[in-house]
Short mmCIF file of C-alpha atoms in Angstrom, two decimals:
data_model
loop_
_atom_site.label_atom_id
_atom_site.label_comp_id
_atom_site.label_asym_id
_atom_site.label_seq_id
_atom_site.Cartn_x
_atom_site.Cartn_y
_atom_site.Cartn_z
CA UNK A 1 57.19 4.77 12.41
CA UNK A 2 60.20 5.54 10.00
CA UNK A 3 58.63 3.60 7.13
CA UNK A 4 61.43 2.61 4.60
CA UNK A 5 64.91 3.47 5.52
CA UNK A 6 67.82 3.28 3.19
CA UNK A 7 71.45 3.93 3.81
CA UNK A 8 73.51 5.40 2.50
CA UNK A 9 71.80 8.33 0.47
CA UNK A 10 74.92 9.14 -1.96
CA UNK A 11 77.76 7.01 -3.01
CA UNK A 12 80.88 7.39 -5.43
CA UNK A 13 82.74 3.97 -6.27
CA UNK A 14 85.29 3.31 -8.24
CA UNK A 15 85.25 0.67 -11.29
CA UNK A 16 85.39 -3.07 -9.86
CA UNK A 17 84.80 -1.94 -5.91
CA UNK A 18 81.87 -3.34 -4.22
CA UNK A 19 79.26 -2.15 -1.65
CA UNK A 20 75.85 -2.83 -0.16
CA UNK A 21 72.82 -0.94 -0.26
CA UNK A 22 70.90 -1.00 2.71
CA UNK A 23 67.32 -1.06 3.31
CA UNK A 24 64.98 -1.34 6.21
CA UNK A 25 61.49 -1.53 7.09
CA UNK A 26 59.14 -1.19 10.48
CA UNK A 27 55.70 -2.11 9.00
CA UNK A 28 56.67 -5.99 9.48
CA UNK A 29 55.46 -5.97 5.42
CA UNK A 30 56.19 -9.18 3.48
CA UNK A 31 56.83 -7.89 0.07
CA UNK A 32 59.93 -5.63 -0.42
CA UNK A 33 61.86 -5.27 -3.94
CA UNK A 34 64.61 -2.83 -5.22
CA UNK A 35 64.31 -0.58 -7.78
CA UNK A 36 66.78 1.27 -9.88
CA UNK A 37 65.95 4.58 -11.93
CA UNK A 38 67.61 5.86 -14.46
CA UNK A 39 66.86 9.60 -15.61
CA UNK A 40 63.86 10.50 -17.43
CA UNK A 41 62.96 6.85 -16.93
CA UNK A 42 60.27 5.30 -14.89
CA UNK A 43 61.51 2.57 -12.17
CA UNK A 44 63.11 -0.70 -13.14
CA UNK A 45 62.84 -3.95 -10.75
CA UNK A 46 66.05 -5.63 -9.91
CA UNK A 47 65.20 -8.23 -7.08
CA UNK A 48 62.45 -8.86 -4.71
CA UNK A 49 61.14 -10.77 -2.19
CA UNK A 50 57.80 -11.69 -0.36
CA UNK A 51 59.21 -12.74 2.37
CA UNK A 52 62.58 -14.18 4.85
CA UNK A 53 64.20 -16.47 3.01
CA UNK A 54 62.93 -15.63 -0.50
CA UNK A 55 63.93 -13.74 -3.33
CA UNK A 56 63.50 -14.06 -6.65
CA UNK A 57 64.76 -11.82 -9.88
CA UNK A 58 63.11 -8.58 -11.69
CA UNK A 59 63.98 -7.15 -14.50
CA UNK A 60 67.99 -6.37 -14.28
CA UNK A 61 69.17 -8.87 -12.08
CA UNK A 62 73.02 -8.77 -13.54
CA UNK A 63 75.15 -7.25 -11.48
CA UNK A 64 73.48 -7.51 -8.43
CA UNK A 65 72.53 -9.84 -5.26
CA UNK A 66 70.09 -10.13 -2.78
CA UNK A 67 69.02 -11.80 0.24
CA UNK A 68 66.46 -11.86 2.79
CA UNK A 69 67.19 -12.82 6.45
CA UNK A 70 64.77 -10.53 7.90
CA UNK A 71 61.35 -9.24 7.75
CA UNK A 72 62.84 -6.04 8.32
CA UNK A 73 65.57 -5.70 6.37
CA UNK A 74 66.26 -6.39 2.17
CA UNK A 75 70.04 -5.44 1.23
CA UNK A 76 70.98 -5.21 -2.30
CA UNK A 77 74.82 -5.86 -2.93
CA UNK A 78 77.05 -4.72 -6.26
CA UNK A 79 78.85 -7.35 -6.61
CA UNK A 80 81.84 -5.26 -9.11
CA UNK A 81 80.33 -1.77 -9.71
CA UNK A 82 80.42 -0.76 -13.44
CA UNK A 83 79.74 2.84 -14.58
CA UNK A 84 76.28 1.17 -16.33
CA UNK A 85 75.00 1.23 -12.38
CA UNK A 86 74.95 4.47 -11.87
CA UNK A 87 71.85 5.26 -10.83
CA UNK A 88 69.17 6.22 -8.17
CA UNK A 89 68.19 3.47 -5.89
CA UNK A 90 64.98 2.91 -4.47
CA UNK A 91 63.91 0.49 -1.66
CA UNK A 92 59.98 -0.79 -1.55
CA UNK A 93 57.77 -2.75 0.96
CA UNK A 94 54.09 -3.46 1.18
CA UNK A 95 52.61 -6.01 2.77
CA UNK A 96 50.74 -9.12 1.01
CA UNK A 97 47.32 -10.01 0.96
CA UNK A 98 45.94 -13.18 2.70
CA UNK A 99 44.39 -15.69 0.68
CA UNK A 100 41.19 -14.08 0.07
CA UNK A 101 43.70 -12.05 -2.20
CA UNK A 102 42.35 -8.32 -3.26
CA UNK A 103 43.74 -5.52 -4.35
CA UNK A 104 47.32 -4.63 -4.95
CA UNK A 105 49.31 -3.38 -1.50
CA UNK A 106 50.65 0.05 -1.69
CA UNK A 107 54.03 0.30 -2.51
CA UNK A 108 55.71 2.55 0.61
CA UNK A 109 59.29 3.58 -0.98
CA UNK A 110 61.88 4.95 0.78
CA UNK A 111 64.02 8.27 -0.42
CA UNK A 112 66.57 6.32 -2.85
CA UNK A 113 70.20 6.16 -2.69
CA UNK A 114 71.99 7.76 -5.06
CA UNK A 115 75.07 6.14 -6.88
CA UNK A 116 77.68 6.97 -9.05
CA UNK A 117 80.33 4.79 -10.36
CA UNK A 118 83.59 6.06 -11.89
CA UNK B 1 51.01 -8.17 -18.38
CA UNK B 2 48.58 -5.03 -19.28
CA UNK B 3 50.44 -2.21 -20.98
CA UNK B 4 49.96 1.44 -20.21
CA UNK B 5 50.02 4.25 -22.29
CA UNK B 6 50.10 7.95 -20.83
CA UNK B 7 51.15 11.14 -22.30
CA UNK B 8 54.86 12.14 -21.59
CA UNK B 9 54.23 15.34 -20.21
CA UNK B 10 51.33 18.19 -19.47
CA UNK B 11 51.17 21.58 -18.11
CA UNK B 12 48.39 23.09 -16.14
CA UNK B 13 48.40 26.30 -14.52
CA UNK B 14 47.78 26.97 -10.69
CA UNK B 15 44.05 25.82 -9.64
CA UNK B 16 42.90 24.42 -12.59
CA UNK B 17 41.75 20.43 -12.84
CA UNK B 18 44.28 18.32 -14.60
CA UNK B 19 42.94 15.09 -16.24
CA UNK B 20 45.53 12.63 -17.12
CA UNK B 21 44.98 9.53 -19.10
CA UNK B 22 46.04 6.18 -19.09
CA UNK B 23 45.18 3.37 -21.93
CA UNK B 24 45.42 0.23 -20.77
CA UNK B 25 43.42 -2.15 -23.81
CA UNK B 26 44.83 -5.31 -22.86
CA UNK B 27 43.88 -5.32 -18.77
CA UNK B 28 43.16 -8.51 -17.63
CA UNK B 29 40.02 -9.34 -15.11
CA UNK B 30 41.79 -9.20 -11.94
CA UNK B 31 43.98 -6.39 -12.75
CA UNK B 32 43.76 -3.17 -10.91
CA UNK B 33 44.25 -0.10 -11.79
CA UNK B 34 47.06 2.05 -9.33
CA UNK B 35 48.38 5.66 -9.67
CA UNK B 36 51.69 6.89 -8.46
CA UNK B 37 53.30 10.06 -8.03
CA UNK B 38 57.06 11.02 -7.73
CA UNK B 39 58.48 14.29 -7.05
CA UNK B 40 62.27 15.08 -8.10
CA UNK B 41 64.83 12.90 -5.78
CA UNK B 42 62.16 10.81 -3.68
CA UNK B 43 60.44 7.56 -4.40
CA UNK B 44 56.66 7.35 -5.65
CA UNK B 45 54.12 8.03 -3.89
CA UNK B 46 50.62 6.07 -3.81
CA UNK B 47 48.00 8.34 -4.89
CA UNK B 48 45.05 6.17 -5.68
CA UNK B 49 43.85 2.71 -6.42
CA UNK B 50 40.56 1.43 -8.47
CA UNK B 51 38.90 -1.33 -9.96
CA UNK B 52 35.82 0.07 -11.54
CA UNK B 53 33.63 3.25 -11.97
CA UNK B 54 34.73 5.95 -9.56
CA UNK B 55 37.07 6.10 -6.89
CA UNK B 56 37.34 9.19 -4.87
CA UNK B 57 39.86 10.35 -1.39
CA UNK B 58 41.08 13.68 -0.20
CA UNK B 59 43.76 13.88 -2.99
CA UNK B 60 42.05 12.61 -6.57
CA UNK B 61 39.42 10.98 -8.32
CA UNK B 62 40.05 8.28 -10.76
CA UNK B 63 37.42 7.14 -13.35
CA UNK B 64 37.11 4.10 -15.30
CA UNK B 65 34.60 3.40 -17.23
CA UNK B 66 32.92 0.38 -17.98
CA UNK B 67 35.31 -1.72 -20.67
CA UNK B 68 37.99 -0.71 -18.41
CA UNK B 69 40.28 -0.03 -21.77
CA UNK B 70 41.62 3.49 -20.27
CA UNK B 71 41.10 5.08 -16.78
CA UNK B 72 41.66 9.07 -15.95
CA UNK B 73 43.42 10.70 -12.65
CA UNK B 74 41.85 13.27 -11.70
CA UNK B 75 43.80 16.08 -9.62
CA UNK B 76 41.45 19.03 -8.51
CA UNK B 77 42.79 22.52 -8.22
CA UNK B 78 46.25 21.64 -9.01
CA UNK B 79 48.69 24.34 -7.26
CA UNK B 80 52.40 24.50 -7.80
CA UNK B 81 53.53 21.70 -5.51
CA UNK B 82 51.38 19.19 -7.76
CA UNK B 83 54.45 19.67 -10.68
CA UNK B 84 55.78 15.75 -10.30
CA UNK B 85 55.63 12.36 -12.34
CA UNK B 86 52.79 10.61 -12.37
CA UNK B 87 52.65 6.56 -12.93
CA UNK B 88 49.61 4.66 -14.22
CA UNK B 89 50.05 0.58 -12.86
CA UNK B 90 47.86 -1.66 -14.07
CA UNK B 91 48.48 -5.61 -12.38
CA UNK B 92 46.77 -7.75 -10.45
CA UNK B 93 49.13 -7.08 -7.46
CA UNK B 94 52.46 -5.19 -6.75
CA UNK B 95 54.44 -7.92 -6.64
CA UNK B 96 57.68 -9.08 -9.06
CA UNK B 97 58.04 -7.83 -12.57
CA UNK B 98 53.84 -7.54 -13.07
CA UNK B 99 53.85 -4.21 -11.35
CA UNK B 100 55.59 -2.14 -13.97
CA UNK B 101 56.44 1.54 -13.96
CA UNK B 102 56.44 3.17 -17.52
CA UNK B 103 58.27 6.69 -17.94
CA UNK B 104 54.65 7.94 -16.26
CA UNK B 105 53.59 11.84 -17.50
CA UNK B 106 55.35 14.85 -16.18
CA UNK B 107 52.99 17.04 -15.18
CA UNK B 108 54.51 21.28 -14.77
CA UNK B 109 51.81 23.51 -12.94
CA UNK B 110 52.79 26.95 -13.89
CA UNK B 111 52.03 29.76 -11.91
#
């Protein structure tokens, strides 16, 4: 299994251009989310989404979009890149317990996607 | 949602046991208690999970004790490829803006 795949893994865009982050999954997991870290910081959510068809906003949602057609797959768009985005990206899935509920899934991230807007 | 506290960063030196702290006074009933661990340009890692008492697997121990007001990672024999970021979560699941990552402590094993 590949786990969490994201494309690409570096990025330069200009002011105003726009792009889309990919990111892909192959352990069928319900939960995946987007995460954006800034250095020395810890991870901040932007989007997520428990399953196809459902997404809902984190913590900085401005600036960027989301949508879930897939089980496998959870692209994050810029909608008009600003040098405040620069960042590293990182993809996460897990899967989500049943209704018995229990503990928290573990979080399988993939290997971020770096981005740098001029 | 439960906040953490951790120290910002700690140095150990090659096969010694590193204890790292997290406060966490306001954890709620169902909340768990989840450790992460990030090395420089990849995404966190799961390292360990508890609820109460002791957990142990092949990588670290975590302890809580009873009130549940802190817990402690425990990394055995720490050798140089140990030096990362490590994340104390405390939610009830990993889902939305509950499961928050805080700057986490930078650990630097030193030869």
């Amino acid at each position: 299994n590949a786990g969490v795949t994201q494309t690409p893994k570096f990025q330069v865009l200009k002011t105003g251009q726009s792009m889309t982050l990919q990111c892909a999954q192959d352990m069928n997991h319900e939960y995946m989310s987007w995460y954006r870290q800034d250095p020395g910081m810890g991870l901040r959510l932007i989007h997520y989404s428990v399953g196809a068809g459902i997404t809902d906003q984190g913590e900085v949602p401005n600036g960027y979009n989301v949508s879930r057609s897939t089980t496998e797959d959870f692209p994050l768009r810029l909608l008009s890149a600003a040098p405040s985005q620069t960042s590293v990206y990182f993809c996460a899935s897990s899967y989500v317990p049943g209704l018995a509920g229990g503990p928290a899934g573990e979080l399988f991230f993939g290997e971020g996607s770096r981005l740098t807007v001029l | 949602l439960a906040k953490t506290t951790q120290p910002i960063s700690m140095d150990s030196y090659e096969g010694q046991e590193v204890n790292i702290t997290c406060s966490h006074n306001n954890i709620a009933t169902n909340d768990y208690i989840t450790w992460y661990q990030q090395f420089p340009s990849q995404g966190p890692r799961f390292i360990i999970q508890g609820y109460k008492t002791k957990v142990t697997n092949e990588v670290a121990s975590l302890f809580i004790p009873a009130d549940r007001k802190s817990s402690t990672l425990s990394l055995p024999r720490v050798s140089l490829s140990d030096t990362a970021v490590y994340y104390c979560l405390v939610a009830a699941d990993n889902y939305g803006q509950n499961f928050v990552f805080g700057p986490g402590t930078r650990l630097s094993v030193l030869p």
